[in-house]
Amino acid sequence: MAGRYTLSMIKPRAVREGHAGEILSIVTKQGGFRIVAMRMLRLSREQAMKFYEVHKDKPFYNDLVEFMSSGPIVAYVLEKENAVQAFRSFIGATDPSKAEQGTIRSLFGKSIQENCVHGSDSDENAKREIQFFFASHELFDAQGNIIEL
Ligand code: ATP
Ligand code: MG
């Protein structure tokens, strides 16, 4: 998959407030990312714990798990050249108050925790996170054929 795919989630508060469609529109139209797979679902506490396992020793881990399992999210896979880095710079800094003006987190983020979207931080984690949400037959290339990661 060498750098072409990343996993993103629209977090519970942004879904609850009705921003999912607008966020996806900005990501695809302004950002030039292509949606490869997508699903709306609610994570259980256990699933959120597993997804954020890398942060289990951080002081914000329990709150984060609580928040991420508090309501439905939209999980989706994006394709673009150098997708992981491209998407992280497109969404802006983790803390929305520090995110560059016009980025998604500056537009729809409420706090460092409720920062409206997730983006994978490495190709390795992107693959792990994509496989967390999607089966291999649920990822599609631009022609509608199944993608092998
Ligand atoms: P994400 O992984 O969601 O794309 P990120 O890579 O910018 O965000 P991480 O350091 O991976 O940030 O943190 C994961 C998530 O944990 C953040 O998006 C945010 O929801 C929450 N978080 C991070 N730092 C804090 C903090 N200091 N206080 C509260 N929540 C935090
Ligand atoms: Mg992260």
Tab-separated table of C-alpha atoms in Angstrom, residues 61-126:
chain	number	residue	atom	x	y	z
A	61	TYR	CA	-6.636	7.674	27.582
A	62	ASN	CA	-9.756	6.938	29.685
A	63	ASP	CA	-11.493	10.161	28.683
A	64	LEU	CA	-10.619	9.544	25.056
A	65	VAL	CA	-12.067	6.012	25.149
A	66	GLU	CA	-15.201	7.347	26.849
A	67	PHE	CA	-15.601	10.072	24.230
A	68	MET	CA	-14.887	7.894	21.212
A	69	SER	CA	-17.495	5.347	22.330
A	70	SER	CA	-20.090	8.036	23.236
A	71	GLY	CA	-21.887	7.955	19.873
A	72	PRO	CA	-21.624	6.964	16.226
A	73	ILE	CA	-18.543	7.785	14.194
A	74	VAL	CA	-17.883	7.689	10.460
A	75	ALA	CA	-14.811	5.606	9.595
A	76	TYR	CA	-13.382	5.902	6.101
A	77	VAL	CA	-10.294	5.091	4.096
A	78	LEU	CA	-8.752	7.730	1.849
A	79	GLU	CA	-6.416	7.507	-1.112
A	80	LYS	CA	-3.943	10.127	-2.247
A	81	GLU	CA	-0.221	10.348	-2.953
A	82	ASN	CA	1.565	10.363	0.434
A	83	ALA	CA	-1.874	10.062	2.093
A	84	VAL	CA	-0.866	9.884	5.769
A	85	GLN	CA	1.163	13.097	5.807
A	86	ALA	CA	-1.055	14.874	3.285
A	87	PHE	CA	-4.150	14.226	5.389
A	88	ARG	CA	-2.522	15.194	8.683
A	89	SER	CA	-1.451	18.549	7.311
A	90	PHE	CA	-4.856	18.995	5.674
A	91	ILE	CA	-6.782	18.525	8.972
A	92	GLY	CA	-4.497	20.745	11.080
A	93	ALA	CA	-2.964	20.450	14.546
A	94	THR	CA	-4.402	18.147	17.251
A	95	ASP	CA	-5.488	21.199	19.280
A	96	PRO	CA	-8.075	23.056	17.138
A	97	SER	CA	-7.086	26.400	18.696
A	98	LYS	CA	-3.593	25.850	17.237
A	99	ALA	CA	-4.751	24.442	13.901
A	100	GLU	CA	-4.092	26.609	10.872
A	101	GLN	CA	-7.095	28.698	9.859
A	102	GLY	CA	-9.373	26.990	7.359
A	103	THR	CA	-8.306	23.447	8.282
A	104	ILE	CA	-11.036	20.980	9.262
A	105	ARG	CA	-9.983	20.950	12.901
A	106	SER	CA	-10.009	24.754	13.018
A	107	LEU	CA	-13.491	24.774	11.457
A	108	PHE	CA	-15.221	21.944	13.351
A	109	GLY	CA	-12.976	20.998	16.306
A	110	LYS	CA	-14.170	21.958	19.793
A	111	SER	CA	-11.204	21.000	21.996
A	112	ILE	CA	-7.973	19.014	21.953
A	113	GLN	CA	-10.047	15.900	22.670
A	114	GLU	CA	-13.106	16.710	20.560
A	115	ASN	CA	-11.059	17.708	17.531
A	116	CYS	CA	-13.627	16.335	15.021
A	117	VAL	CA	-11.429	13.983	12.967
A	118	HIS	CA	-8.745	11.335	13.292
A	119	GLY	CA	-5.961	10.668	10.806
A	120	SER	CA	-3.452	7.788	10.886
A	121	ASP	CA	0.075	8.841	11.834
A	122	SER	CA	2.193	6.357	9.807
A	123	ASP	CA	1.797	3.910	6.931
A	124	GLU	CA	2.145	1.041	9.396
A	125	ASN	CA	-0.615	2.381	11.652
A	126	ALA	CA	-2.773	3.235	8.627
